[in-house]
Coordinates of C-alpha atoms (C1' of nucleotides) in Angstrom, one line a residue:
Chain A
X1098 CA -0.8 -0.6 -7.0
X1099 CA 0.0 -2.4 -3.9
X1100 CA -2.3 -2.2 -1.3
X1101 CA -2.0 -4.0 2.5
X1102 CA -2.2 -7.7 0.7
X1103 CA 0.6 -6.9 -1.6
X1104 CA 2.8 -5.0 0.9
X1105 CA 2.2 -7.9 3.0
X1106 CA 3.1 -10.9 0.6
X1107 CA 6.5 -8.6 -0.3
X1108 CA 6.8 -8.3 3.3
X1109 CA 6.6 -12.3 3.8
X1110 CA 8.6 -12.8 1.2
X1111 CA 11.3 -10.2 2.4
X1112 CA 11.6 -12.0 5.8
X1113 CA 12.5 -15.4 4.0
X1114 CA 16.3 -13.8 3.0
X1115 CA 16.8 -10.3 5.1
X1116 CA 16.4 -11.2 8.9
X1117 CA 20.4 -11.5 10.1
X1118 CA 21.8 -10.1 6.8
X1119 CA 24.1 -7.2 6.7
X1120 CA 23.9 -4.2 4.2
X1121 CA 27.3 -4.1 2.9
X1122 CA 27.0 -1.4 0.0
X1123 CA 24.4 1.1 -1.3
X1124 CA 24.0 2.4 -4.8
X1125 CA 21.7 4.6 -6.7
X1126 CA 20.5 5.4 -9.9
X1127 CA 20.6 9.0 -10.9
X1128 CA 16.6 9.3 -10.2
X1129 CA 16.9 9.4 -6.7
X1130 CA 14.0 12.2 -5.7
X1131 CA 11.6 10.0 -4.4
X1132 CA 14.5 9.7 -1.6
X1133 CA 13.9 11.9 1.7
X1134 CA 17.6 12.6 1.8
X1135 CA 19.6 10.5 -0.5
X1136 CA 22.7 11.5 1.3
X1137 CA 21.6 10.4 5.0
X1138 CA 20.9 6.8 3.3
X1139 CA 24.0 6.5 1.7
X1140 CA 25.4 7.8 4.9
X1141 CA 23.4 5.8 7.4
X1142 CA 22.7 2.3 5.8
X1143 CA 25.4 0.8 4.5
X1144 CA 27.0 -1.5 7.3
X1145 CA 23.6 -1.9 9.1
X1146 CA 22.5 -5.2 10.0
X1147 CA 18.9 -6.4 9.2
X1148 CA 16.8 -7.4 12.4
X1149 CA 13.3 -7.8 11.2
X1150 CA 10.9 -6.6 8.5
X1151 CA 7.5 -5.6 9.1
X1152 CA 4.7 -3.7 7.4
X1153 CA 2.4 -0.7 8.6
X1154 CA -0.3 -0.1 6.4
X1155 CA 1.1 0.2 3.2
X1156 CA 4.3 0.9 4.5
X1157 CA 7.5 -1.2 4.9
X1158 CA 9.7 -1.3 7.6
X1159 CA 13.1 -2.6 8.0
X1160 CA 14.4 -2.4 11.5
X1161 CA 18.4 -2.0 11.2
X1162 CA 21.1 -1.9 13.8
X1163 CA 23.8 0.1 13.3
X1164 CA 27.4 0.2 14.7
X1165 CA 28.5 3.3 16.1
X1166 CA 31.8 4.3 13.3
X1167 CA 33.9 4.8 16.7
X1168 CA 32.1 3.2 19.7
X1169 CA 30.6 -0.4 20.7
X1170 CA 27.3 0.9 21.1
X1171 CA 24.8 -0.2 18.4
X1172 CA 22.0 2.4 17.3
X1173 CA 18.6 1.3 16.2
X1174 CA 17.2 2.6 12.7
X1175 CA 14.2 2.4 10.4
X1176 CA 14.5 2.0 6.8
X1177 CA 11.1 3.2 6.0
X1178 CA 9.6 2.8 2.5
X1179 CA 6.1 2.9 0.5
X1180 CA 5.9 1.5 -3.3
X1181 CA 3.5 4.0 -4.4
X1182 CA 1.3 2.5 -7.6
X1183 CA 4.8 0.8 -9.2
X1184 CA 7.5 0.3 -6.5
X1185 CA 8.9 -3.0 -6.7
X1186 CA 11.2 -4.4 -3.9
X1187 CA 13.1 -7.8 -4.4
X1188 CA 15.7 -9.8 -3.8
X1189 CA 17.9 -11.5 -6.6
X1190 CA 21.2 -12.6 -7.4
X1191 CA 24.0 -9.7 -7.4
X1192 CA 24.2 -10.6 -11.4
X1193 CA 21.1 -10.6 -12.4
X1194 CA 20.0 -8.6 -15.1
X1195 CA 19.0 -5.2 -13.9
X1196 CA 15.0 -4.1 -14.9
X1197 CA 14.8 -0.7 -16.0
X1198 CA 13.3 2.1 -13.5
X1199 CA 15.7 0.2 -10.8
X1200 CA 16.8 2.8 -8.5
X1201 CA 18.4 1.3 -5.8
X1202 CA 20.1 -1.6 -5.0
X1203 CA 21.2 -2.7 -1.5
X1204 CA 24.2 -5.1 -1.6
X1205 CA 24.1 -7.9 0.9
X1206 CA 26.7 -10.0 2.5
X1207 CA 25.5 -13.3 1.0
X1208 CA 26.3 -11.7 -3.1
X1209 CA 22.6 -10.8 -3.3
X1210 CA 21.0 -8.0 -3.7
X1211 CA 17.6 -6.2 -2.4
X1212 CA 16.8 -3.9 -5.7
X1213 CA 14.2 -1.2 -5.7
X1214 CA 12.4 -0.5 -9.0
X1215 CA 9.9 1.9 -9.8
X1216 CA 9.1 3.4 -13.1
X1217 CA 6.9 6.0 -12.0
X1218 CA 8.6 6.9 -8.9
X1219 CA 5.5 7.6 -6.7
X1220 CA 7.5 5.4 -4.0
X1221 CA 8.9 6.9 -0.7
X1222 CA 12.3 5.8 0.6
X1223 CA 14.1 7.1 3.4
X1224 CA 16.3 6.4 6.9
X1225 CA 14.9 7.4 10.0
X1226 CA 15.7 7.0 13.8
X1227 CA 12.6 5.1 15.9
X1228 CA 11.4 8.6 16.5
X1229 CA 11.8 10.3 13.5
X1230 CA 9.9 7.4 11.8
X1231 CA 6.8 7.4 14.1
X1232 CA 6.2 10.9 12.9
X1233 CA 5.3 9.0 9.8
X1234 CA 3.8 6.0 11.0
X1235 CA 2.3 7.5 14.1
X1236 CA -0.7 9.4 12.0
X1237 CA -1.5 6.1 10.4
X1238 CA -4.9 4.7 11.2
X1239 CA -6.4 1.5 12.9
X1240 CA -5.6 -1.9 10.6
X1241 CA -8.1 -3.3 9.3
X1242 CA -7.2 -6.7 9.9
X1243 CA -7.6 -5.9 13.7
X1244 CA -9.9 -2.9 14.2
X1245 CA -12.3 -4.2 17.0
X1246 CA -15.9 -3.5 16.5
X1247 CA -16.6 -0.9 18.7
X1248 CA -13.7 1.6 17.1
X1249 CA -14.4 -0.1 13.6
X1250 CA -18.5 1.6 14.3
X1251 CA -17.1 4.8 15.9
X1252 CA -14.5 5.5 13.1
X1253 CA -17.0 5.1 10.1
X1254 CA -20.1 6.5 11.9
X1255 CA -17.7 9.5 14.0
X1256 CA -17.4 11.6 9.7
X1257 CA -19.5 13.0 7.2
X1258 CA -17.5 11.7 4.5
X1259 CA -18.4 9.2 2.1
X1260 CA -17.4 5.7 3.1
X1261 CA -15.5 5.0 -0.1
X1262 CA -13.2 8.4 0.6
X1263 CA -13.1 7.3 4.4
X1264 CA -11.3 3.8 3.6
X1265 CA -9.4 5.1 1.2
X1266 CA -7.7 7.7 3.9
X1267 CA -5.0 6.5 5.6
X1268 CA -5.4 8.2 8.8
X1269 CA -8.5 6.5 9.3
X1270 CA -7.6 2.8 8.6
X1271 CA -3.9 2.2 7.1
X1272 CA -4.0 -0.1 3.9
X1273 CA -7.0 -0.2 2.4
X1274 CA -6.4 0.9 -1.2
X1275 CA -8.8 1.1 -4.4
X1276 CA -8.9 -2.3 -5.6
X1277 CA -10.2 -3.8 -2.0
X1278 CA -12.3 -0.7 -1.1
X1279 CA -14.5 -1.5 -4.4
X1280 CA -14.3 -5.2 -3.4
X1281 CA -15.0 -4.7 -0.1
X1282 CA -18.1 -2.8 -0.4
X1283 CA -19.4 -5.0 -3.1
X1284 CA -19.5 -7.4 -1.1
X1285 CA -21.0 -5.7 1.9
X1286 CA -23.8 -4.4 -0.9
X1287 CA -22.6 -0.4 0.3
X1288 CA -22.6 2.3 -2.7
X1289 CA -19.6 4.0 -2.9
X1290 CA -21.0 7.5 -1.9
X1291 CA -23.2 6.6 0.5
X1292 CA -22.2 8.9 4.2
X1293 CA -20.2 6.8 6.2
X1294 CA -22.1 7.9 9.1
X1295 CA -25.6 7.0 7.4
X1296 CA -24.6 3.4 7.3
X1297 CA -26.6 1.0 9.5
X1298 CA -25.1 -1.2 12.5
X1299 CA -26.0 -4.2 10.2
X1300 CA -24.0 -2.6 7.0
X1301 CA -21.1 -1.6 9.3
X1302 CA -21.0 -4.9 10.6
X1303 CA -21.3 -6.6 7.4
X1304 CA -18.4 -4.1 5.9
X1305 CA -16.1 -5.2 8.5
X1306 CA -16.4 -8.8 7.8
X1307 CA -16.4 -8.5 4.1
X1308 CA -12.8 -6.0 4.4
X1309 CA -11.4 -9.0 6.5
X1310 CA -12.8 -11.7 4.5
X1311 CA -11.4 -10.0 0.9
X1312 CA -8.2 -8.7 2.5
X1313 CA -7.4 -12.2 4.2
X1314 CA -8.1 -14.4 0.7
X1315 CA -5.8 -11.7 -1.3
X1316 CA -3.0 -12.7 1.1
X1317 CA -3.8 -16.4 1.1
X1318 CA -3.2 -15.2 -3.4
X1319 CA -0.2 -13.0 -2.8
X1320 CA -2.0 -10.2 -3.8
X1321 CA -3.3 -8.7 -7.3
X1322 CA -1.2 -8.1 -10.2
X1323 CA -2.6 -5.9 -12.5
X1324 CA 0.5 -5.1 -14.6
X1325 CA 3.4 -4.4 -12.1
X1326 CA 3.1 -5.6 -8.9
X1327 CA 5.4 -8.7 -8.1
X1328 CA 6.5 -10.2 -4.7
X1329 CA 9.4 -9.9 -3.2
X1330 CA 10.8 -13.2 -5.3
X1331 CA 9.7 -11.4 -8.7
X1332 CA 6.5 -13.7 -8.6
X1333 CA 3.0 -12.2 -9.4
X1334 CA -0.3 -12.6 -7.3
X1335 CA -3.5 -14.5 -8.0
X1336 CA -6.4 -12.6 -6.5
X1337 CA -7.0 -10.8 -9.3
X1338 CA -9.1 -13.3 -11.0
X1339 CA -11.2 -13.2 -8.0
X1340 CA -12.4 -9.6 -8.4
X1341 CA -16.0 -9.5 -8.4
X1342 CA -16.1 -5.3 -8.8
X1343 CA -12.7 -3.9 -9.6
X1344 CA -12.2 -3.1 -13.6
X1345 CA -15.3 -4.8 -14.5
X1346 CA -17.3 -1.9 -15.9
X1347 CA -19.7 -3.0 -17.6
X1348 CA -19.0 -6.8 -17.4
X1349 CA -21.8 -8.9 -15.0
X1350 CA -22.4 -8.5 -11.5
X1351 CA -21.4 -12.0 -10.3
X1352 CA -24.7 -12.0 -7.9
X1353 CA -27.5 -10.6 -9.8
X1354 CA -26.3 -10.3 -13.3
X1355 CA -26.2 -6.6 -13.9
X1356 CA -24.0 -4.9 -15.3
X1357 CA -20.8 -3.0 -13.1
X1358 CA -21.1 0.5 -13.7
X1359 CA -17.7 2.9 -13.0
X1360 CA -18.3 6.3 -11.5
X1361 CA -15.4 8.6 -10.0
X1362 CA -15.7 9.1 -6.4
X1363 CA -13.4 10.3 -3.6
X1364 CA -11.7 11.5 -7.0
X1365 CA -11.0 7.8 -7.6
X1366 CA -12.6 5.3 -10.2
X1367 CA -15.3 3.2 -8.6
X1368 CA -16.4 0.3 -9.9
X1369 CA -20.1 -1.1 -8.5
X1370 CA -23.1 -3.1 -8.8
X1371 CA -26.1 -0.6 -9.3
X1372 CA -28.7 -2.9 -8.2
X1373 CA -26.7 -4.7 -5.5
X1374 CA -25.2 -1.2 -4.0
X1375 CA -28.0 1.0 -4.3
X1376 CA -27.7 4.8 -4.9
X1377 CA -27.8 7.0 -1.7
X1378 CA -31.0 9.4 -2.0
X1379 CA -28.9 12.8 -1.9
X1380 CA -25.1 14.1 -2.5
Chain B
dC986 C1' -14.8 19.6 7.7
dG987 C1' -15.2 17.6 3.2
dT988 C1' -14.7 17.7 -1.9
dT989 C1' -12.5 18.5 -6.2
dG990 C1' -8.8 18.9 -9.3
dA991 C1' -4.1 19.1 -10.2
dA992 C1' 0.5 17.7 -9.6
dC993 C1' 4.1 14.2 -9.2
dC994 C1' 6.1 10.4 -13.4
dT995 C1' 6.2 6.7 -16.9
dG996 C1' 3.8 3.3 -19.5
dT997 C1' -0.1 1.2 -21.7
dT998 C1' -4.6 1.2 -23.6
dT999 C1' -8.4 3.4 -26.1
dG1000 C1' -10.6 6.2 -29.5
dC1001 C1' -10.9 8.7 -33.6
Chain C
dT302 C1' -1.6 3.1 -39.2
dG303 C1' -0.8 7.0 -36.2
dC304 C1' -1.3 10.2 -32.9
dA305 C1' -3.5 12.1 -28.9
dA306 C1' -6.2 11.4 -25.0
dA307 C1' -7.4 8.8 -21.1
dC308 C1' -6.1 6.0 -17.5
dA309 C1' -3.3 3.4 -13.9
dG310 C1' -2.6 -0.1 -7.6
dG311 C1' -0.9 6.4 -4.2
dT312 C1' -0.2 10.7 -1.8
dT313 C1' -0.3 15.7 -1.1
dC314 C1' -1.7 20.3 -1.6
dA315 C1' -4.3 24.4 -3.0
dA316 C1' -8.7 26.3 -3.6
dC317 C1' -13.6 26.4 -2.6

DNA sequence: CGTTGAACCTGTTTGC
DNA sequence: TGCAAACAGGTTCAAC
């Protein structure tokens, strides 16, 4: 579910109560396997101090510092974590009713709590040192947000892939998810399967400005719910109302009135405007 | 290289 | 009504 403008809104929201906090106690559920190494965590986290929260594509990042059990020096740490399609990170009142599918909760030294939830557990948690966690964020591709031109052309025109499958793969621009892939090329009038390197400098162009323009306004909404996703203060987003593609099959394209066809590509559902995006002539 | 399908897991919606 | 299939915002891996 949550793409770059919902990691990003939990992000914003996250900064609001975690910067300067301290990470008194750690407790899990009995589910813990979407945890790199449960053990490390419980281990490593509890005692850490929050310094900052930050996201990397869809990934967020919470830098910790931790005092050495027998020394004076202070060790920097990443607590690293993805929501997958239903990860749900928030902070609430230590004695607030727990949500089902929470897995772990992070006690904090001002009697709140920063709870994980995630029915499906397709999330990612895990503690890493600075170096250890750039072997994960390293890989990650250029954001979309602030991709110049120049490596925005060379990265779609440089593959013989399709351009949905190339914006939907994270080593190529980190964040981009299914919901604003569809929007995004709707609104740049690109099919779904055409070759991203059979695009023209006037559709690449156009593509850029429409990913910044959709990505931007789902931001300015806090994101799209679409059943799960929440911020990080358990409050839902707006921008799905705005979806002009996404889940629409068969409802009217909002430029020329026909009607939104689905097709699977890049193994994903792919919602389109057959007139607007028109068909490439092969694959 | 690139594509496809399956797997991971739970919940909800759709179709007969 | 009821049950089974299809589908879901993501990632990863094997097979072709």
């Amino acid at each position: 579910m949550p793409e770059l403008p919902e990691v990003e809104t939990v992000v914003r929201g996250l900064r609001l109560h975690l910067p300067g906090r301290r990470i008194v106690e750690l407790r899990l559920s009995k589910k813990t396997d979407f945890i790199d190494d449960a053990v490390a965590l419980g281990d490593r986290v509890p005692g850490s101090l929050i310094r900052a929260v930050r996201r990397h594509g869809k990934f967020l990042v919470l830098d910790l510092e931790t005092d050495a059990a027998d020394g004076t020096e202070a060790r920097a740490e990443l607590l690293v974590i993805h929501l997958g399609m239903t990860g749900q990170l928030t902070v609430v009142a230590a004695d607030t009713e727990v949500k089902l599918h929470t897995h772990v909760f992070f006690t904090l030294d001002d009697r709140r709590e920063l709870r994980f939830c995630d029915p499906r557990r397709f999330g990612r948690m895990l503690v890493a040192t600075p170096a250890d966690g750039e072997k994960i964020l390293g890989p990650l591709g250029a954001d979309p947000l602030e991709v110049s031109e120049a490596d925005f052309r060379r990265l779609i025109t440089s593959r013989r892939a399709r351009i949905k499958a190339l914006l939907l793969d994270q080593t190529v621009f980190r964040g981009m998810g299914n919901i604003y892939t569809d929007e995004s090329l709707w609104r740049a009038k690109i099919h779904p399967a055409r070759l991203g390197a059979n695009l023209k400098p006037q559709e690449i162009k156009k593509l850029q400005r429409a990913m910044r323009a959709i990505l931007e306004e789902a931001i300015r909404l806090g994101g799209s719910s679409i059943s799960d996703y929440v911020g990080a203060d358990g409050e839902p987003g707006e921008f799905q109302i705005r979806h002009r593609a996404y889940d629409r099959e068969g409802k009217k394209c909002f430029r020329c009135g026909t009607k939104i066809r689905r097709m699977i590509v890049a193994g994903r559902s792919s919602y389109f405007c057959p007139k607007c995006q028109r068909a490439p002539r092969v694959s």
